Amino acid sequence: MSTMTWLAVALAVVLILAIGFVVLRQRRQRLRQRFGPEYERLINDRDNRGEAEQELRAREKRVATLDITPLTPESRQTYAEQWTNLQERFVDAPGPAVTEADKLVTAAMAERGYPTEDFEQQLLDLSVAHGRTLHHYRQAHEISGRAAPGEASTEDLRQAMVHYRVLFEDLLDNGDEHHRQPAEARHELPALQDDSQQR
């Protein structure tokens, strides 16, 4: 081969590698943006970044097969009212209120079309559209598990309600920032009151 041919081949290889690098970087950035903190959590849990990213893409493919739908405005209003009532009951019965919060979040998930039989699968499915709030759900679920046998303090239970509320609001907003209504058009949930100041 002539020198010009070698140069052309070398240039083509460098160009292909550069395009591959750019494509990989764009895919990685897209996953990072979509999954938020869940991306970093999974990367830290796995030995291999490529395997972690492949798992995230598999989650996207699975969720694409589910019939995830937005809540109707009427349904969103009903859930918001149920949450308000639940917050009021928290003051007198924090443990049962946290249990009810878990059920309310699960009901909203089910109505949106998420399978709700297995908590671990819920986490995987929710991570695709709700990755930025998923750590709140993990925290709330862990505290809720301690609440049943009476191993959670009132402050723990209050924190669980706050954590549940973050995912709950995300579910009511349908988890899609591009399709969220402006704040003035949404039915805003009232703030969770700090019961420690009321006692």
PDB file of C-alpha atoms in Angstrom:
ATOM      1  CA  MET A   1       0.000   0.000   0.000  1.00  0.00           C
ATOM      2  CA  SER A   2       1.078   3.502  -0.715  1.00  0.00           C
ATOM      3  CA  THR A   3       1.652   6.113   1.973  1.00  0.00           C
ATOM      4  CA  MET A   4      -1.507   7.939   0.893  1.00  0.00           C
ATOM      5  CA  THR A   5      -3.565   4.750   1.266  1.00  0.00           C
ATOM      6  CA  TRP A   6      -2.147   4.150   4.768  1.00  0.00           C
ATOM      7  CA  LEU A   7      -2.944   7.733   5.706  1.00  0.00           C
ATOM      8  CA  ALA A   8      -6.499   7.396   4.371  1.00  0.00           C
ATOM      9  CA  VAL A   9      -7.025   4.144   6.340  1.00  0.00           C
ATOM     10  CA  ALA A  10      -5.558   5.662   9.504  1.00  0.00           C
ATOM     11  CA  LEU A  11      -7.737   8.739   9.120  1.00  0.00           C
ATOM     12  CA  ALA A  12     -10.833   6.565   8.597  1.00  0.00           C
ATOM     13  CA  VAL A  13     -10.036   4.547  11.742  1.00  0.00           C
ATOM     14  CA  VAL A  14      -9.504   7.687  13.806  1.00  0.00           C
ATOM     15  CA  LEU A  15     -12.763   9.119  12.466  1.00  0.00           C
ATOM     16  CA  ILE A  16     -14.710   5.931  13.302  1.00  0.00           C
ATOM     17  CA  LEU A  17     -13.224   5.887  16.811  1.00  0.00           C
ATOM     18  CA  ALA A  18     -14.092   9.557  17.317  1.00  0.00           C
ATOM     19  CA  ILE A  19     -17.683   9.004  16.176  1.00  0.00           C
ATOM     20  CA  GLY A  20     -17.955   5.961  18.444  1.00  0.00           C
ATOM     21  CA  PHE A  21     -16.661   7.979  21.389  1.00  0.00           C
ATOM     22  CA  VAL A  22     -19.151  10.799  20.723  1.00  0.00           C
ATOM     23  CA  VAL A  23     -22.068   8.344  20.402  1.00  0.00           C
ATOM     24  CA  LEU A  24     -21.065   6.552  23.622  1.00  0.00           C
ATOM     25  CA  ARG A  25     -20.747   9.858  25.441  1.00  0.00           C
ATOM     26  CA  GLN A  26     -24.175  10.998  24.236  1.00  0.00           C
ATOM     27  CA  ARG A  27     -25.782   7.712  25.329  1.00  0.00           C
ATOM     28  CA  ARG A  28     -24.110   7.976  28.717  1.00  0.00           C
ATOM     29  CA  GLN A  29     -25.276  11.579  29.124  1.00  0.00           C
ATOM     30  CA  ARG A  30     -28.832  10.643  28.150  1.00  0.00           C
ATOM     31  CA  LEU A  31     -28.893   7.850  30.750  1.00  0.00           C
ATOM     32  CA  ARG A  32     -27.442  10.188  33.374  1.00  0.00           C
ATOM     33  CA  GLN A  33     -30.135  12.783  32.687  1.00  0.00           C
ATOM     34  CA  ARG A  34     -32.961  10.260  32.591  1.00  0.00           C
ATOM     35  CA  PHE A  35     -32.068   8.280  35.708  1.00  0.00           C
ATOM     36  CA  GLY A  36     -30.524  11.072  37.788  1.00  0.00           C
ATOM     37  CA  PRO A  37     -29.151   9.831  41.139  1.00  0.00           C
ATOM     38  CA  GLU A  38     -30.197   6.278  40.225  1.00  0.00           C
ATOM     39  CA  TYR A  39     -27.554   6.306  37.483  1.00  0.00           C
ATOM     40  CA  GLU A  40     -24.789   7.139  39.958  1.00  0.00           C
ATOM     41  CA  ARG A  41     -26.105   4.650  42.528  1.00  0.00           C
ATOM     42  CA  LEU A  42     -26.052   1.803  40.009  1.00  0.00           C
ATOM     43  CA  ILE A  43     -22.628   2.768  38.626  1.00  0.00           C
ATOM     44  CA  ASN A  44     -21.246   2.667  42.190  1.00  0.00           C
ATOM     45  CA  ASP A  45     -22.913  -0.703  42.850  1.00  0.00           C
ATOM     46  CA  ARG A  46     -21.496  -2.375  39.732  1.00  0.00           C
ATOM     47  CA  ASP A  47     -17.899  -3.167  38.906  1.00  0.00           C
ATOM     48  CA  ASN A  48     -18.382  -2.325  35.255  1.00  0.00           C
ATOM     49  CA  ARG A  49     -19.920   0.912  33.938  1.00  0.00           C
ATOM     50  CA  GLY A  50     -20.932  -0.776  30.678  1.00  0.00           C
ATOM     51  CA  GLU A  51     -22.882  -3.475  32.523  1.00  0.00           C
ATOM     52  CA  ALA A  52     -24.617  -0.864  34.670  1.00  0.00           C
ATOM     53  CA  GLU A  53     -25.610   1.164  31.612  1.00  0.00           C
ATOM     54  CA  GLN A  54     -26.806  -1.981  29.867  1.00  0.00           C
ATOM     55  CA  GLU A  55     -29.020  -2.719  32.877  1.00  0.00           C
ATOM     56  CA  LEU A  56     -30.489   0.798  32.721  1.00  0.00           C
ATOM     57  CA  ARG A  57     -31.252   0.366  29.016  1.00  0.00           C
ATOM     58  CA  ALA A  58     -32.933  -2.978  29.832  1.00  0.00           C
ATOM     59  CA  ARG A  59     -35.110  -1.176  32.386  1.00  0.00           C
ATOM     60  CA  GLU A  60     -36.110   1.336  29.712  1.00  0.00           C
ATOM     61  CA  LYS A  61     -37.060  -1.483  27.326  1.00  0.00           C
ATOM     62  CA  ARG A  62     -39.170  -3.227  29.982  1.00  0.00           C
ATOM     63  CA  VAL A  63     -41.004  -0.041  30.961  1.00  0.00           C
ATOM     64  CA  ALA A  64     -41.656   0.707  27.277  1.00  0.00           C
ATOM     65  CA  THR A  65     -43.731  -2.511  27.187  1.00  0.00           C
ATOM     66  CA  LEU A  66     -45.894  -1.356  30.121  1.00  0.00           C
ATOM     67  CA  ASP A  67     -48.994   0.743  29.637  1.00  0.00           C
ATOM     68  CA  ILE A  68     -47.936   3.697  31.817  1.00  0.00           C
ATOM     69  CA  THR A  69     -50.520   6.469  31.581  1.00  0.00           C
ATOM     70  CA  PRO A  70     -50.911   9.891  33.174  1.00  0.00           C
ATOM     71  CA  LEU A  71     -53.468  10.349  35.902  1.00  0.00           C
ATOM     72  CA  THR A  72     -56.620  12.216  34.974  1.00  0.00           C
ATOM     73  CA  PRO A  73     -57.086  15.629  36.600  1.00  0.00           C
ATOM     74  CA  GLU A  74     -59.988  14.194  38.608  1.00  0.00           C
ATOM     75  CA  SER A  75     -57.860  11.317  39.848  1.00  0.00           C
ATOM     76  CA  ARG A  76     -55.028  13.669  40.750  1.00  0.00           C
ATOM     77  CA  GLN A  77     -57.447  15.825  42.740  1.00  0.00           C
ATOM     78  CA  THR A  78     -58.804  12.779  44.593  1.00  0.00           C
ATOM     79  CA  TYR A  79     -55.289  11.640  45.498  1.00  0.00           C
ATOM     80  CA  ALA A  80     -54.357  15.136  46.643  1.00  0.00           C
ATOM     81  CA  GLU A  81     -57.392  15.210  48.932  1.00  0.00           C
ATOM     82  CA  GLN A  82     -56.580  11.755  50.295  1.00  0.00           C
ATOM     83  CA  TRP A  83     -53.046  12.916  51.053  1.00  0.00           C
ATOM     84  CA  THR A  84     -54.340  15.991  52.880  1.00  0.00           C
ATOM     85  CA  ASN A  85     -56.594  13.795  55.037  1.00  0.00           C
ATOM     86  CA  LEU A  86     -53.720  11.421  55.665  1.00  0.00           C
ATOM     87  CA  GLN A  87     -51.465  14.258  56.838  1.00  0.00           C
ATOM     88  CA  GLU A  88     -54.120  15.347  59.313  1.00  0.00           C
ATOM     89  CA  ARG A  89     -54.383  11.797  60.713  1.00  0.00           C
ATOM     90  CA  PHE A  90     -50.606  11.620  61.084  1.00  0.00           C
ATOM     91  CA  VAL A  91     -50.688  13.924  64.126  1.00  0.00           C
ATOM     92  CA  ASP A  92     -52.797  11.478  66.168  1.00  0.00           C
ATOM     93  CA  ALA A  93     -51.669   8.180  64.621  1.00  0.00           C
ATOM     94  CA  PRO A  94     -48.254   8.441  62.943  1.00  0.00           C
ATOM     95  CA  GLY A  95     -47.641   4.696  62.502  1.00  0.00           C
ATOM     96  CA  PRO A  96     -50.930   3.908  60.765  1.00  0.00           C
ATOM     97  CA  ALA A  97     -50.606   7.099  58.686  1.00  0.00           C
ATOM     98  CA  VAL A  98     -47.242   5.931  57.323  1.00  0.00           C
ATOM     99  CA  THR A  99     -48.754   2.544  56.461  1.00  0.00           C
ATOM    100  CA  GLU A 100     -51.600   4.327  54.667  1.00  0.00           C
ATOM    101  CA  ALA A 101     -49.101   6.573  52.862  1.00  0.00           C
ATOM    102  CA  ASP A 102     -47.402   3.475  51.477  1.00  0.00           C
ATOM    103  CA  LYS A 103     -50.758   2.137  50.288  1.00  0.00           C
ATOM    104  CA  LEU A 104     -51.699   5.474  48.734  1.00  0.00           C
ATOM    105  CA  VAL A 105     -48.400   5.685  46.832  1.00  0.00           C
ATOM    106  CA  THR A 106     -48.868   2.096  45.661  1.00  0.00           C
ATOM    107  CA  ALA A 107     -52.434   2.849  44.532  1.00  0.00           C
ATOM    108  CA  ALA A 108     -51.226   5.838  42.496  1.00  0.00           C
ATOM    109  CA  MET A 109     -48.530   3.655  40.911  1.00  0.00           C
ATOM    110  CA  ALA A 110     -51.065   0.967  40.030  1.00  0.00           C
ATOM    111  CA  GLU A 111     -53.457   3.490  38.507  1.00  0.00           C
ATOM    112  CA  ARG A 112     -50.613   4.872  36.392  1.00  0.00           C
ATOM    113  CA  GLY A 113     -49.991   1.297  35.124  1.00  0.00           C
ATOM    114  CA  TYR A 114     -46.958   0.216  37.143  1.00  0.00           C
ATOM    115  CA  PRO A 115     -46.930  -3.389  38.389  1.00  0.00           C
ATOM    116  CA  THR A 116     -46.986  -3.266  42.203  1.00  0.00           C
ATOM    117  CA  GLU A 117     -46.650  -6.887  43.344  1.00  0.00           C
ATOM    118  CA  ASP A 118     -42.896  -6.826  44.036  1.00  0.00           C
ATOM    119  CA  PHE A 119     -41.133  -3.887  45.727  1.00  0.00           C
ATOM    120  CA  GLU A 120     -37.769  -4.526  44.037  1.00  0.00           C
ATOM    121  CA  GLN A 121     -39.418  -4.601  40.607  1.00  0.00           C
ATOM    122  CA  GLN A 122     -41.307  -1.411  41.505  1.00  0.00           C
ATOM    123  CA  LEU A 123     -37.957   0.279  42.121  1.00  0.00           C
ATOM    124  CA  LEU A 124     -36.579  -0.863  38.771  1.00  0.00           C
ATOM    125  CA  ASP A 125     -39.680   0.246  36.870  1.00  0.00           C
ATOM    126  CA  LEU A 126     -40.035   3.572  38.675  1.00  0.00           C
ATOM    127  CA  SER A 127     -36.357   4.373  38.096  1.00  0.00           C
ATOM    128  CA  VAL A 128     -36.995   5.000  34.402  1.00  0.00           C
ATOM    129  CA  ALA A 129     -39.290   8.015  34.875  1.00  0.00           C
ATOM    130  CA  HIS A 130     -38.846   8.748  38.589  1.00  0.00           C
ATOM    131  CA  GLY A 131     -35.127   8.164  39.134  1.00  0.00           C
ATOM    132  CA  ARG A 132     -34.676  11.563  40.770  1.00  0.00           C
ATOM    133  CA  THR A 133     -37.143  10.756  43.570  1.00  0.00           C
ATOM    134  CA  LEU A 134     -36.522   7.028  43.913  1.00  0.00           C
ATOM    135  CA  HIS A 135     -34.132   7.295  46.874  1.00  0.00           C
ATOM    136  CA  HIS A 136     -36.998   8.899  48.824  1.00  0.00           C
ATOM    137  CA  TYR A 137     -39.149   5.856  48.143  1.00  0.00           C
ATOM    138  CA  ARG A 138     -36.381   3.535  49.342  1.00  0.00           C
ATOM    139  CA  GLN A 139     -36.005   5.533  52.562  1.00  0.00           C
ATOM    140  CA  ALA A 140     -39.758   5.664  53.182  1.00  0.00           C
ATOM    141  CA  HIS A 141     -40.151   1.927  52.580  1.00  0.00           C
ATOM    142  CA  GLU A 142     -37.301   1.109  54.959  1.00  0.00           C
ATOM    143  CA  ILE A 143     -38.818   3.249  57.731  1.00  0.00           C
ATOM    144  CA  SER A 144     -42.272   1.840  57.031  1.00  0.00           C
ATOM    145  CA  GLY A 145     -40.871  -1.656  57.536  1.00  0.00           C
ATOM    146  CA  ARG A 146     -39.615  -0.616  60.976  1.00  0.00           C
ATOM    147  CA  ALA A 147     -42.903   1.099  61.832  1.00  0.00           C
ATOM    148  CA  ALA A 148     -44.980  -2.093  61.792  1.00  0.00           C
ATOM    149  CA  PRO A 149     -43.120  -3.717  64.723  1.00  0.00           C
ATOM    150  CA  GLY A 150     -42.914  -0.344  66.503  1.00  0.00           C
ATOM    151  CA  GLU A 151     -39.186   0.169  65.908  1.00  0.00           C
ATOM    152  CA  ALA A 152     -39.500   3.629  64.328  1.00  0.00           C
ATOM    153  CA  SER A 153     -39.590   6.858  66.329  1.00  0.00           C
ATOM    154  CA  THR A 154     -42.123   9.613  65.657  1.00  0.00           C
ATOM    155  CA  GLU A 155     -39.369  11.590  63.934  1.00  0.00           C
ATOM    156  CA  ASP A 156     -38.571   8.561  61.747  1.00  0.00           C
ATOM    157  CA  LEU A 157     -42.245   8.318  60.837  1.00  0.00           C
ATOM    158  CA  ARG A 158     -42.379  12.022  60.028  1.00  0.00           C
ATOM    159  CA  GLN A 159     -39.377  11.565  57.742  1.00  0.00           C
ATOM    160  CA  ALA A 160     -41.104   8.607  56.075  1.00  0.00           C
ATOM    161  CA  MET A 161     -44.114  10.811  55.323  1.00  0.00           C
ATOM    162  CA  VAL A 162     -41.833  13.454  53.811  1.00  0.00           C
ATOM    163  CA  HIS A 163     -40.091  10.802  51.688  1.00  0.00           C
ATOM    164  CA  TYR A 164     -43.379   9.266  50.536  1.00  0.00           C
ATOM    165  CA  ARG A 165     -44.671  12.709  49.674  1.00  0.00           C
ATOM    166  CA  VAL A 166     -41.762  13.419  47.283  1.00  0.00           C
ATOM    167  CA  LEU A 167     -42.480  10.339  45.155  1.00  0.00           C
ATOM    168  CA  PHE A 168     -46.241  10.822  45.556  1.00  0.00           C
ATOM    169  CA  GLU A 169     -46.061  14.348  44.111  1.00  0.00           C
ATOM    170  CA  ASP A 170     -43.854  13.064  41.286  1.00  0.00           C
ATOM    171  CA  LEU A 171     -46.414  10.358  40.492  1.00  0.00           C
ATOM    172  CA  LEU A 172     -49.233  12.900  40.522  1.00  0.00           C
ATOM    173  CA  ASP A 173     -47.215  15.145  38.213  1.00  0.00           C
ATOM    174  CA  ASN A 174     -46.849  12.063  36.019  1.00  0.00           C
ATOM    175  CA  GLY A 175     -43.049  12.126  36.371  1.00  0.00           C
ATOM    176  CA  ASP A 176     -42.597  13.992  33.126  1.00  0.00           C
ATOM    177  CA  GLU A 177     -41.251  17.519  33.469  1.00  0.00           C
ATOM    178  CA  HIS A 178     -41.973  18.243  29.802  1.00  0.00           C
ATOM    179  CA  HIS A 179     -45.702  17.565  30.265  1.00  0.00           C
ATOM    180  CA  ARG A 180     -46.252  19.103  33.689  1.00  0.00           C
ATOM    181  CA  GLN A 181     -48.847  21.775  33.966  1.00  0.00           C
ATOM    182  CA  PRO A 182     -47.764  25.204  35.165  1.00  0.00           C
ATOM    183  CA  ALA A 183     -47.846  25.513  38.946  1.00  0.00           C
ATOM    184  CA  GLU A 184     -50.931  27.711  38.927  1.00  0.00           C
ATOM    185  CA  ALA A 185     -52.877  25.082  36.965  1.00  0.00           C
ATOM    186  CA  ARG A 186     -51.869  22.177  39.209  1.00  0.00           C
ATOM    187  CA  HIS A 187     -53.699  21.154  42.324  1.00  0.00           C
ATOM    188  CA  GLU A 188     -50.918  21.840  44.796  1.00  0.00           C
ATOM    189  CA  LEU A 189     -50.585  19.547  47.775  1.00  0.00           C
ATOM    190  CA  PRO A 190     -50.560  21.328  51.127  1.00  0.00           C
ATOM    191  CA  ALA A 191     -47.281  21.340  53.003  1.00  0.00           C
ATOM    192  CA  LEU A 192     -46.616  18.561  55.466  1.00  0.00           C
ATOM    193  CA  GLN A 193     -46.896  20.051  58.901  1.00  0.00           C
ATOM    194  CA  ASP A 194     -44.154  19.478  61.419  1.00  0.00           C
ATOM    195  CA  ASP A 195     -46.049  17.821  64.281  1.00  0.00           C
ATOM    196  CA  SER A 196     -43.106  18.373  66.639  1.00  0.00           C
ATOM    197  CA  GLN A 197     -44.015  22.083  66.671  1.00  0.00           C
ATOM    198  CA  GLN A 198     -47.653  21.365  67.424  1.00  0.00           C
ATOM    199  CA  ARG A 199     -47.048  19.300  70.552  1.00  0.00           C
TER     200      ARG A 199
END
